[in-house]
Coordinates of N, CA and C and ligand atoms in Angstrom, one line a residue:
M1 N 0.5 -1.3 0.0 CA 0.1 0.2 -0.5 C 0.7 1.4 0.3
K2 N 0.6 1.8 -0.7 CA 1.4 3.8 -1.2 C 1.0 4.9 0.3
S3 N 1.7 4.9 0.7 CA 1.6 5.5 1.8 C 3.4 6.3 1.8
S4 N 2.9 8.0 1.6 CA 4.2 8.9 1.0 C 4.6 9.1 2.9
P5 N 6.1 9.3 3.3 CA 7.3 8.9 4.5 C 6.3 10.5 5.2
E6 N 6.0 11.3 5.1 CA 5.1 12.5 5.9 C 3.5 12.2 6.1
E7 N 3.2 10.9 5.1 CA 2.0 10.4 5.8 C 1.8 9.2 6.8
Q8 N 3.3 8.7 6.7 CA 3.3 7.2 7.7 C 3.6 8.2 9.2
E9 N 3.7 9.6 8.6 CA 5.1 10.0 10.4 C 3.2 10.4 11.3
R10 N 2.3 10.7 10.6 CA 1.1 11.2 10.2 C 0.3 10.3 11.5
V11 N 0.5 9.0 10.7 CA -0.1 7.7 11.0 C 0.2 7.5 12.7
M12 N 1.8 8.2 13.1 CA 2.5 7.8 13.3 C 1.5 8.6 14.9
T13 N 1.2 10.2 14.7 CA 1.1 11.0 15.2 C -0.8 10.2 16.2
L14 N -0.9 10.1 15.4 CA -2.7 9.0 15.5 C -1.8 7.8 16.2
Q15 N -1.2 7.0 16.6 CA -0.5 6.1 16.9 C -0.8 6.8 18.3
T16 N 0.1 7.8 18.8 CA 0.4 8.4 19.9 C -0.9 9.1 20.3
L17 N -1.4 9.5 20.1 CA -3.0 10.2 20.7 C -3.9 8.9 20.6
D18 N -3.4 7.5 19.9 CA -4.9 6.7 20.4 C -4.3 5.6 21.9
T19 N -2.6 5.8 22.2 CA -2.0 5.8 23.4 C -2.5 6.1 25.0
S20 N -2.4 7.5 23.9 CA -2.3 8.7 25.1 C -4.4 8.3 25.5
L21 N -5.0 8.1 24.2 CA -6.6 8.2 25.5 C -6.7 6.6 25.3
T22 N -6.0 5.6 25.3 CA -6.0 4.2 25.8 C -5.5 4.6 27.3
Q23 N -5.0 5.3 27.6 CA -3.8 5.8 29.1 C -4.9 7.0 29.9
L24 N -6.0 7.8 29.1 CA -6.8 8.7 29.5 C -8.3 7.5 29.9
A25 N -8.5 6.7 29.2 CA -9.5 5.2 29.4 C -9.6 5.3 31.1
H26 N -7.5 4.1 31.0 CA -7.8 3.6 32.3 C -7.2 4.7 33.4
K27 N -6.9 6.1 33.5 CA -6.5 6.5 34.4 C -8.0 6.6 34.5
E28 N -9.0 6.8 34.3 CA -11.1 7.2 33.6 C -10.7 6.5 34.9
K29 N -10.8 4.3 34.6 CA -11.1 3.2 35.4 C -10.5 3.9 37.1
T30 N -9.3 4.3 36.9 CA -8.9 3.6 38.0 C -8.0 4.8 38.9
L31 N -9.0 5.9 39.3 CA -8.7 6.9 39.7 C -8.7 6.4 41.1
S32 N -7.8 7.0 42.1 CA -7.3 6.6 43.1 C -8.7 7.1 44.5
V33 N -9.3 8.7 44.2 CA -10.5 9.3 44.1 C -11.2 8.7 44.6
I34 N -11.3 7.6 43.4 CA -12.5 6.6 43.3 C -12.5 6.0 44.3
Q35 N -11.4 4.7 45.2 CA -11.0 3.9 45.5 C -11.3 4.2 47.3
A36 N -10.4 6.0 47.3 CA -10.9 5.8 48.7 C -11.8 6.4 48.9
L37 N -13.2 7.3 47.7 CA -14.5 7.7 48.3 C -14.8 6.0 48.3
E38 N -15.1 5.2 48.0 CA -15.7 4.3 48.3 C -15.4 4.1 50.0
I39 N -14.0 3.7 50.1 CA -14.1 3.4 51.7 C -14.4 4.0 53.1
L40 N -14.2 5.5 52.5 CA -14.6 6.5 53.5 C -16.7 6.2 53.2
T41 N -16.8 6.5 52.1 CA -18.6 5.6 52.1 C -18.8 4.7 52.9
I42 N -18.0 4.2 53.3 CA -18.8 2.3 54.1 C -18.2 3.3 55.1
S43 N -18.2 3.7 55.7 CA -17.0 3.7 56.9 C -18.1 5.2 57.7
H44 N -18.3 5.6 56.4 CA -20.0 7.2 56.9 C -20.8 6.4 57.1
N45 N -21.3 5.1 56.3 CA -22.6 4.4 56.3 C -22.7 4.1 57.4
S46 N -21.2 3.3 58.0 CA -21.5 2.1 59.0 C -21.6 3.0 60.6
T47 N -21.3 4.9 59.9 CA -21.7 5.2 61.6 C -22.4 5.8 61.6
R48 N -23.9 6.5 60.4 CA -24.6 6.4 60.3 C -25.5 5.7 60.5
D49 N -25.6 4.2 60.6 CA -26.0 3.1 61.3 C -25.8 2.1 62.7
L50 N -24.4 2.8 63.3 CA -24.4 3.2 64.5 C -25.2 4.3 65.5
I51 N -25.5 5.7 65.1 CA -26.3 6.8 65.5 C -27.7 5.5 65.2
I52 N -28.6 5.4 64.6 CA -29.3 4.4 64.5 C -29.8 4.0 65.3
A53 N -29.0 3.1 65.1 CA -29.1 1.4 66.9 C -28.9 3.1 67.9
A54 N -28.1 4.2 68.1 CA -28.0 3.3 69.3 C -30.2 4.9 69.7
E55 N -29.7 5.4 68.8 CA -31.3 6.3 69.3 C -32.5 5.6 69.5
T56 N -31.9 4.2 68.9 CA -33.2 3.3 69.1 C -32.7 3.0 69.6
E57 N -32.3 2.8 70.4 CA -31.8 2.2 72.3 C -32.1 2.9 73.1
K58 N -32.3 4.3 73.0 CA -32.2 6.1 73.9 C -33.9 5.8 73.8
A59 N -34.3 5.8 72.2 CA -35.8 5.5 72.2 C -36.5 4.4 73.7
D60 N -35.9 3.0 73.6 CA -36.8 2.2 74.1 C -36.4 2.5 75.7
I61 N -35.4 2.5 75.6 CA -34.7 3.2 78.0 C -35.7 4.6 77.7
K62 N -36.0 5.5 76.7 CA -37.2 6.7 77.4 C -38.2 5.7 77.7
H63 N -38.3 5.3 77.3 CA -40.2 4.6 77.4 C -40.3 4.1 78.4
E64 N -38.8 2.4 79.1 CA -38.7 1.9 80.1 C -38.6 3.3 81.4
L65 N -37.4 4.3 81.1 CA -37.7 5.5 82.1 C -39.4 6.1 82.7
S66 N -40.1 6.1 81.4 CA -41.3 6.8 81.9 C -42.0 5.6 82.6
K67 N -42.0 5.0 82.0 CA -43.0 2.9 82.8 C -42.7 3.2 84.6
S68 N -41.0 3.8 84.8 CA -40.4 3.6 86.0 C -41.4 4.4 86.4
E69 N -41.4 5.8 86.1 CA -41.6 6.9 86.6 C -44.0 7.0 87.2
I70 N -43.8 5.8 86.2 CA -45.1 5.6 86.1 C -45.4 4.9 87.7
D71 N -44.1 4.4 87.3 CA -44.3 3.2 89.0 C -44.3 3.5 90.3
V72 N -43.2 4.8 89.7 CA -43.3 5.5 91.3 C -43.9 6.6 91.1
E73 N -45.0 7.5 91.0 CA -45.8 8.0 90.4 C -46.9 7.5 91.8
Q74 N -47.1 6.5 91.3 CA -47.9 5.2 91.9 C -47.9 4.8 93.5
V75 N -46.8 4.3 94.0 CA -45.7 4.1 94.6 C -46.7 5.3 95.8
V76 N -46.4 6.6 95.5 CA -46.4 7.7 96.0 C -47.6 8.4 96.4
T77 N -48.2 8.0 95.3 CA -50.2 8.3 95.6 C -50.6 6.9 96.9
R78 N -50.0 5.9 96.7 CA -50.5 5.5 98.1 C -50.0 5.5 99.0
I79 N -48.7 6.0 99.3 CA -48.1 6.6 100.3 C -49.1 7.7 101.1
E80 N -48.7 8.7 100.1 CA -49.6 10.3 100.6 C -51.1 9.7 101.4
K81 N -51.4 8.5 100.7 CA -53.0 8.1 100.4 C -53.4 8.0 102.5
D82 N -52.3 6.9 102.5 CA -52.0 5.7 103.7 C -51.6 6.7 105.0
E83 N -50.6 7.9 104.2 CA -50.4 8.5 105.9 C -51.7 10.1 106.3
K84 N -52.7 10.2 105.1 CA -53.3 10.7 105.3 C -54.4 9.7 106.4
R85 N -54.6 8.6 105.9 CA -56.0 8.4 106.6 C -55.1 7.9 107.8
M86 N -53.8 7.8 108.5 CA -53.8 7.6 109.5 C -53.8 8.5 110.5
A87 N -52.8 10.1 109.7 CA -53.7 11.1 110.2 C -55.1 12.0 110.5
S88 N -56.3 11.0 109.6 CA -57.5 11.7 110.1 C -57.4 10.7 111.5
G89 N -57.2 10.0 112.6 CA -57.7 9.1 113.8 C -58.1 8.4 113.9
T90 N -59.0 7.9 112.6 CA -60.4 7.4 112.2 C -60.1 5.7 112.3
A91 N -58.6 6.0 112.0 CA -58.3 3.9 112.4 C -58.1 3.0 113.3
S92 N -58.9 2.1 113.0 CA -58.1 0.9 114.5 C -57.5 1.0 114.5
P93 N -55.8 0.6 115.8 CA -55.2 0.5 116.5 C -54.9 -1.2 115.7
K94 N -55.3 -1.9 114.9 CA -54.8 -2.6 114.5 C -54.7 -2.5 112.9
E95 N -55.4 -1.3 112.2 CA -55.3 -1.0 111.0 C -54.4 -0.2 110.8
L96 N -53.5 0.9 111.7 CA -53.0 1.4 112.2 C -51.4 0.4 112.1
E97 N -52.1 -0.4 112.9 CA -50.2 -1.7 112.6 C -50.1 -1.4 110.9
Q98 N -51.4 -2.0 110.5 CA -51.2 -2.5 109.1 C -50.8 -1.8 108.4
M99 N -51.1 -1.0 108.4 CA -50.5 1.1 107.2 C -49.0 1.2 107.1
Q100 N -48.6 1.1 108.8 CA -47.6 1.2 109.3 C -46.5 0.1 108.5
H101 N -46.9 -0.5 108.5 CA -46.1 -2.2 107.2 C -45.9 -2.3 105.7
E102 N -47.9 -1.4 106.0 CA -47.6 -1.2 105.0 C -46.7 0.0 103.9
L103 N -47.1 0.6 104.6 CA -45.9 2.6 104.6 C -44.6 2.3 104.7
A104 N -43.9 1.3 105.5 CA -42.6 0.3 105.8 C -42.4 0.1 104.1
S105 N -43.5 -1.1 103.9 CA -42.8 -1.7 102.1 C -43.2 -0.7 101.0
L106 N -43.5 0.3 101.9 CA -44.2 1.2 100.4 C -42.6 2.1 100.1
N107 N -42.4 2.2 100.9 CA -40.8 3.3 101.1 C -40.1 2.7 100.3
K108 N -39.6 1.1 101.1 CA -38.8 0.7 100.8 C -39.1 0.6 98.4
R109 N -40.0 0.5 98.7 CA -40.7 0.4 97.2 C -40.1 1.7 96.5
R110 N -40.4 2.3 96.9 CA -40.4 3.3 96.2 C -38.8 4.3 96.3
S111 N -38.1 3.7 97.1 CA -36.5 3.4 96.9 C -34.8 3.0 96.1
E112 N -36.4 1.7 95.7 CA -36.1 0.8 94.8 C -36.0 1.3 93.6
L113 N -37.4 1.5 93.4 CA -37.6 2.0 92.2 C -36.8 3.9 91.5
E114 N -37.0 4.5 92.7 CA -35.4 5.5 92.3 C -34.7 5.3 92.0
E115 N -34.4 4.1 92.6 CA -32.6 3.9 91.8 C -33.0 3.4 90.9
I116 N -33.4 2.1 90.7 CA -33.6 2.3 89.1 C -33.2 2.8 88.0
E117 N -34.8 4.0 88.8 CA -34.9 5.0 87.7 C -33.5 6.2 87.4
L118 N -33.0 6.5 89.1 CA -32.1 7.0 88.8 C -30.2 6.2 87.7
E119 N -30.9 5.0 87.3 CA -29.6 4.0 87.2 C -30.1 4.2 85.3
V120 N -31.5 3.5 84.9 CA -32.0 4.7 83.6 C -31.6 6.2 82.7
M121 N -31.5 6.5 84.5 CA -31.3 7.7 83.6 C -29.9 8.6 83.0
V122 N -29.2 7.5 84.0 CA -27.2 7.1 83.6 C -27.1 6.6 82.2
R123 N -28.0 5.6 82.1 CA -28.1 5.6 80.6 C -28.1 5.5 79.7
V124 N -28.9 6.8 79.6 CA -29.3 7.9 79.3 C -28.4 9.0 78.3
D125 N -27.6 9.2 79.5 CA -26.7 10.2 79.9 C -25.7 9.7 78.5
G126 N -25.1 8.0 78.9 CA -24.3 7.9 78.5 C -24.2 7.0 76.8
I127 N -25.6 7.2 77.0 CA -26.1 6.5 75.2 C -26.0 8.1 74.7
D128 N -26.4 9.0 75.1 CA -26.1 10.8 74.8 C -24.7 10.4 74.1
D129 N -24.1 10.4 75.5 CA -22.5 11.2 74.6 C -22.3 10.3 73.3
R130 N -22.5 8.2 73.4 CA -22.3 7.9 72.1 C -22.6 8.7 70.8
I131 N -23.9 8.7 70.9 CA -24.7 9.2 70.2 C -23.2 10.8 69.7
K132 N -23.3 11.5 70.3 CA -23.0 12.7 70.6 C -21.0 12.2 69.9
S133 N -20.6 11.8 70.2 CA -19.1 11.6 69.4 C -19.7 11.0 68.8
L134 N -20.2 10.1 67.7 CA -20.8 9.3 66.7 C -20.8 10.7 65.4
S135 N -21.6 10.9 65.7 CA -22.1 12.7 65.2 C -21.2 13.1 64.3
V136 N -19.6 13.2 66.0 CA -19.3 14.5 64.9 C -18.7 13.4 64.6
E137 N -18.3 12.3 64.3 CA -17.0 11.4 63.4 C -18.0 11.4 62.4
R138 N -19.5 10.8 62.4 CA -20.4 11.4 61.1 C -19.6 12.7 60.2
D139 N -19.9 13.6 61.1 CA -19.8 15.0 60.3 C -18.7 14.5 59.8
Q140 N -17.6 14.8 60.3 CA -15.8 14.4 59.5 C -15.6 13.7 58.3
F141 N -16.8 12.4 58.5 CA -16.5 11.5 57.4 C -17.4 12.1 56.1
K142 N -18.7 13.1 56.8 CA -19.0 13.7 55.5 C -18.2 15.1 54.7
L143 N -17.4 15.4 55.5 CA -17.3 16.8 55.0 C -15.6 16.3 54.3
K144 N -15.3 15.0 54.6 CA -13.6 14.5 53.9 C -14.4 14.4 52.8
M145 N -15.4 13.5 52.8 CA -16.6 13.3 51.9 C -16.7 14.0 50.3
A146 N -17.0 15.5 50.7 CA -17.7 16.3 50.3 C -16.4 16.5 49.8
E147 N -15.4 16.7 50.1 CA -13.7 16.9 49.5 C -13.2 16.2 48.5
L148 N -13.2 15.1 48.7 CA -12.8 13.8 48.1 C -14.2 13.9 46.8
D149 N -14.8 14.3 46.6 CA -16.4 13.7 46.0 C -15.4 15.1 44.3
A150 N -15.3 16.7 45.5 CA -14.9 17.7 44.5 C -14.0 17.2 43.3
Q151 N -12.5 16.7 43.9 CA -11.3 15.8 44.1 C -12.1 15.1 42.7
K152 N -12.5 14.0 42.7 CA -13.0 13.1 41.8 C -12.9 14.4 40.7
T153 N -14.8 15.2 40.8 CA -14.9 15.7 40.2 C -14.2 16.8 39.1
K154 N -12.9 16.8 40.7 CA -12.1 17.7 38.8 C -10.9 17.0 38.5
E155 N -10.8 16.0 39.0 CA -9.9 14.8 38.0 C -10.9 13.6 36.6
L156 N -11.4 14.0 37.1 CA -12.4 13.4 36.1 C -12.1 14.6 34.5
T157 N -13.5 15.6 35.0 CA -12.3 16.9 34.1 C -11.4 17.0 33.9
D158 N -10.2 17.4 34.0 CA -9.2 17.5 33.8 C -8.6 16.0 31.9
I159 N -9.7 15.1 33.2 CA -9.4 13.4 31.9 C -10.4 14.1 31.0
A160 N -12.0 14.4 31.4 CA -12.5 14.4 30.4 C -12.0 15.5 28.7
E161 N -10.9 16.9 29.3 CA -10.4 18.3 28.9 C -9.2 17.4 28.2
A162 N -8.7 16.2 28.7 CA -7.7 15.9 27.8 C -8.1 14.5 26.4
V163 N -8.9 14.0 27.1 CA -9.8 13.4 25.3 C -10.7 14.3 25.2
S164 N -11.1 15.2 25.0 CA -11.9 15.5 24.3 C -10.7 16.4 22.8
S165 N -9.3 16.5 23.8 CA -9.0 17.3 23.0 C -7.8 16.6 22.0
A166 N -7.1 15.5 23.1 CA -7.0 14.1 21.6 C -7.8 13.9 21.1
N167 N -8.5 13.7 21.2 CA -10.1 13.7 19.7 C -10.5 14.5 18.5
G168 N -9.8 15.5 19.0 CA -9.4 16.9 18.3 C -8.5 16.6 17.5
Q169 N -7.0 16.6 17.9 CA -5.9 16.3 17.2 C -6.3 15.6 16.5
R170 N -6.3 14.2 16.7 CA -6.3 12.7 16.4 C -7.9 13.3 14.9
A171 N -8.5 13.6 14.8 CA -9.9 14.0 13.7 C -8.4 14.7 12.8
D172 N -8.4 15.2 13.5 CA -7.6 16.7 12.2 C -6.3 15.7 11.4
I173 N -5.5 15.0 11.9 CA -4.4 14.3 11.4 C -5.7 13.2 10.8
A174 N -6.0 12.5 11.1 CA -6.4 11.7 10.3 C -7.3 12.0 9.1
A175 N -7.8 13.4 8.8 CA -8.6 14.3 7.9 C -7.1 13.9 7.0
K176 N -6.0 13.7 7.3 CA -4.8 14.1 6.4 C -4.0 13.1 6.2
I177 N -4.7 11.8 6.8 CA -4.2 10.7 5.9 C -5.8 10.2 5.3
S178 N -4.8 9.0 4.2 CA -5.8 8.5 2.9 C -6.8 7.4 4.0
A179 N -7.7 7.5 3.3 CA -8.8 6.3 4.2 C -8.6 5.3 3.5
E180 N -8.4 4.6 3.6 CA -7.6 3.5 2.8 C -6.2 2.8 4.3
V181 N -5.1 4.0 4.7 CA -4.4 3.8 5.5 C -5.2 3.7 6.7
V182 N -5.7 4.7 6.8 CA -6.2 4.3 8.2 C -7.6 3.2 8.7
E183 N -8.4 2.6 6.9 CA -8.6 1.7 7.5 C -7.6 0.5 7.9
L184 N -5.8 0.2 7.2 CA -5.5 -0.9 7.5 C -5.2 -1.0 9.3
Y185 N -4.7 1.0 9.0 CA -4.1 0.9 10.6 C -4.8 0.9 12.0
E186 N -6.5 1.3 11.9 CA -7.4 0.5 12.5 C -8.2 -0.7 13.1
K187 N -7.6 -0.9 11.3 CA -8.4 -2.8 11.8 C -6.6 -4.0 12.3
I188 N -5.2 -3.5 12.2 CA -4.3 -3.9 12.7 C -5.1 -3.4 14.6
K189 N -4.7 -2.1 14.3 CA -4.8 -1.4 16.2 C -5.8 -2.3 16.9
K190 N -7.0 -2.8 16.3 CA -7.9 -3.3 16.8 C -7.4 -5.4 17.0
T191 N -7.0 -5.9 17.0 CA -6.0 -6.8 17.2 C -4.7 -6.7 17.8
G192 N -4.1 -5.5 17.8 CA -2.9 -5.2 18.1 C -2.4 -4.8 18.9
D193 N -3.7 -5.0 20.7 CA -3.6 -4.3 21.3 C -3.9 -3.0 21.5
G194 N -4.7 -2.8 21.0 CA -4.2 -0.7 20.3 C -3.2 -0.1 20.3
I195 N -1.7 -1.3 19.6 CA -1.2 -0.9 18.2 C -1.4 -0.8 16.8
G196 N -1.3 -0.6 15.8 CA -1.5 -0.5 15.0 C -0.7 -0.3 14.2
A197 N 1.2 0.9 14.5 CA 1.6 1.5 13.9 C 2.3 1.4 14.5
A198 N 4.6 1.2 14.3 CA 5.4 0.8 15.3 C 6.6 1.5 14.2
R199 N 7.5 2.3 15.2 CA 8.6 2.4 14.8 C 9.9 1.1 14.2
L200 N 11.3 2.1 13.1 CA 11.8 0.7 13.8 C 13.2 1.2 13.9
I201 N 12.8 0.3 15.6 CA 14.7 1.0 15.9 C 15.3 0.0 16.3
E202 N 16.5 1.1 15.6 CA 17.5 0.0 16.1 C 17.1 -1.0 15.6
G203 N 16.7 -1.9 14.6 CA 16.5 -3.2 14.0 C 15.5 -3.6 15.1
K204 N 15.1 -2.7 15.7 CA 14.0 -4.1 16.3 C 12.7 -3.3 15.4
C205 N 11.6 -4.0 15.6 CA 10.4 -3.3 15.5 C 9.7 -2.5 17.1
D206 N 9.3 -0.9 17.4 CA 8.8 -1.1 18.6 C 7.4 -1.3 19.4
G207 N 6.6 -2.2 18.1 CA 5.4 -2.8 18.1 C 5.9 -4.1 19.1
C208 N 6.4 -5.2 18.9 CA 6.0 -6.6 19.0 C 7.8 -6.5 20.1
H209 N 9.2 -5.6 20.0 CA 10.5 -5.5 20.4 C 11.3 -6.7 20.8
L210 N 10.6 -7.4 19.0 CA 11.3 -7.8 18.2 C 12.3 -8.4 17.2
S211 N 13.5 -8.4 17.4 CA 15.0 -8.2 16.2 C 14.2 -8.6 15.2
I212 N 15.1 -7.6 13.9 CA 14.3 -7.9 12.7 C 15.3 -8.8 12.3
N213 N 15.0 -10.0 11.3 CA 16.5 -10.3 10.7 C 17.5 -9.2 9.4
A214 N 19.0 -10.0 9.5 CA 19.6 -8.6 8.7 C 18.6 -9.3 6.7
V215 N 18.0 -10.6 6.7 CA 17.4 -10.7 5.6 C 16.1 -10.2 5.6
E216 N 15.8 -9.4 5.9 CA 14.4 -9.1 6.3 C 14.4 -7.4 6.2
L217 N 15.6 -7.1 7.1 CA 16.1 -5.7 7.5 C 16.9 -5.0 5.7
S218 N 17.2 -6.4 5.2 CA 18.1 -5.0 3.5 C 16.7 -5.0 2.7
K219 N 15.6 -6.4 2.7 CA 14.3 -6.2 2.1 C 14.4 -4.9 2.5
I220 N 13.4 -5.0 4.5 CA 12.6 -3.3 3.9 C 13.6 -2.3 3.6
K221 N 14.9 -2.2 3.5 CA 15.6 -1.7 2.7 C 15.2 -0.5 1.3
E222 N 15.3 -1.8 1.0 CA 15.5 -1.9 -1.0 C 13.7 -1.2 -1.2
T223 N 12.2 -1.0 -0.1 CA 11.3 -0.8 -0.9 C 11.2 0.3 -0.4
A224 N 10.0 0.6 -1.2 CA 10.6 2.4 -1.6 C 9.8 3.0 -0.4
A225 N 10.3 4.5 0.2 CA 10.2 5.1 0.8 C 8.8 4.7 1.4
D226 N 8.0 5.4 0.0 CA 6.2 5.9 -0.1 C 5.3 4.8 0.1
E227 N 5.8 3.6 0.9 CA 5.3 2.1 0.4 C 5.2 1.8 1.9
I228 N 3.9 1.0 1.9 CA 3.8 0.6 3.8 C 4.4 -0.9 3.8
V229 N 5.3 -0.8 4.7 CA 5.8 -1.1 5.3 C 5.5 -2.5 6.4
R230 N 5.4 -3.9 6.5 CA 3.9 -4.2 8.0 C 5.6 -5.0 8.6
C231 N 5.7 -5.1 9.7 CA 6.8 -5.9 10.9 C 6.8 -7.7 10.5
E232 N 7.3 -8.6 9.9 CA 6.8 -10.0 10.1 C 6.0 -10.7 11.0
E233 N 6.8 -10.4 11.8 CA 6.8 -10.5 13.6 C 4.8 -10.3 13.6
C234 N 4.7 -9.1 14.3 CA 3.4 -8.6 14.6 C 2.0 -8.0 13.6
R235 N 2.5 -7.9 12.2 CA 1.8 -7.0 11.2 C 1.2 -5.7 11.2
R236 N 2.4 -5.4 12.1 CA 1.8 -4.1 12.6 C 2.6 -2.8 10.9
I237 N 1.9 -1.7 11.1 CA 2.6 -0.8 9.7 C 3.8 -0.9 10.8
L238 N 5.0 -0.7 10.6 CA 6.4 -0.5 10.5 C 6.5 0.9 9.7
V239 N 7.5 1.8 10.5 CA 7.4 3.3 10.1 C 8.9 3.2 10.5
R240 N 9.8 3.7 8.6 CA 11.3 3.6 9.1 C 12.0 5.0 9.6
P241 N 12.9 4.6 9.8 CA 13.8 5.9 10.3 C 14.1 7.0 9.3
K242 N 14.4 8.7 8.6 CA 14.1 9.0 7.7 C 15.3 8.5 6.7
G243 N 15.1 8.4 5.9 CA 16.8 7.7 5.2 C 17.2 6.5 5.2
F244 N 16.4 6.2 6.1 CA 16.6 4.0 6.1 C 16.8 3.5 4.6
Ligands
ZN1 ZN1 6.5 -6.4 15.2

């Protein structure tokens, strides 16, 4: 296939742009900020779940607290009732004795219930502290996530810009290469790990990195400069140095 040395140079430029496009696509997929953001999101979500669990626990304990408050109130009401009755002087000595017994056990019960109430309140305080420190942690995660998200957006924008610029240059260069040569290059590129054209450097193909034997080299030397040469090993377009 015919192709002027200048055109073959343009094919090499096309190759350079395509290689950058491949690298950019790889970079986009493997940005470390994406992975960091994923890890951070997991930490944030587990902290958020711990807060939800602590709040549920607090609601349960508060329910327990109001129950024990009602228990205390009931005992207090009974104590007041008994005390009133005793003070009224209408009770018989036997009833008085009974009420005194009852009052003693009611007071004991009251102090037990109040102790339970206090214990529950201490537990609520403990959970409040836990929720507070978890919330600080969650907010820090959120802040860091927003930072990383902005960084990710910036990095992706930079990549998109580089891709768009390479594509623009690519279109300009491809327009200056014959359709036939572009087609050949694209065909080889598809099956050649993204490399359709390579330079001949110091007797080696820069595509497959294999040395070209002396017989083949002298055959290449005899081939006209405006003729496309293909590597015997990898079949890629082999671009010779000027005056080779
Ligand atoms: Zn080769």
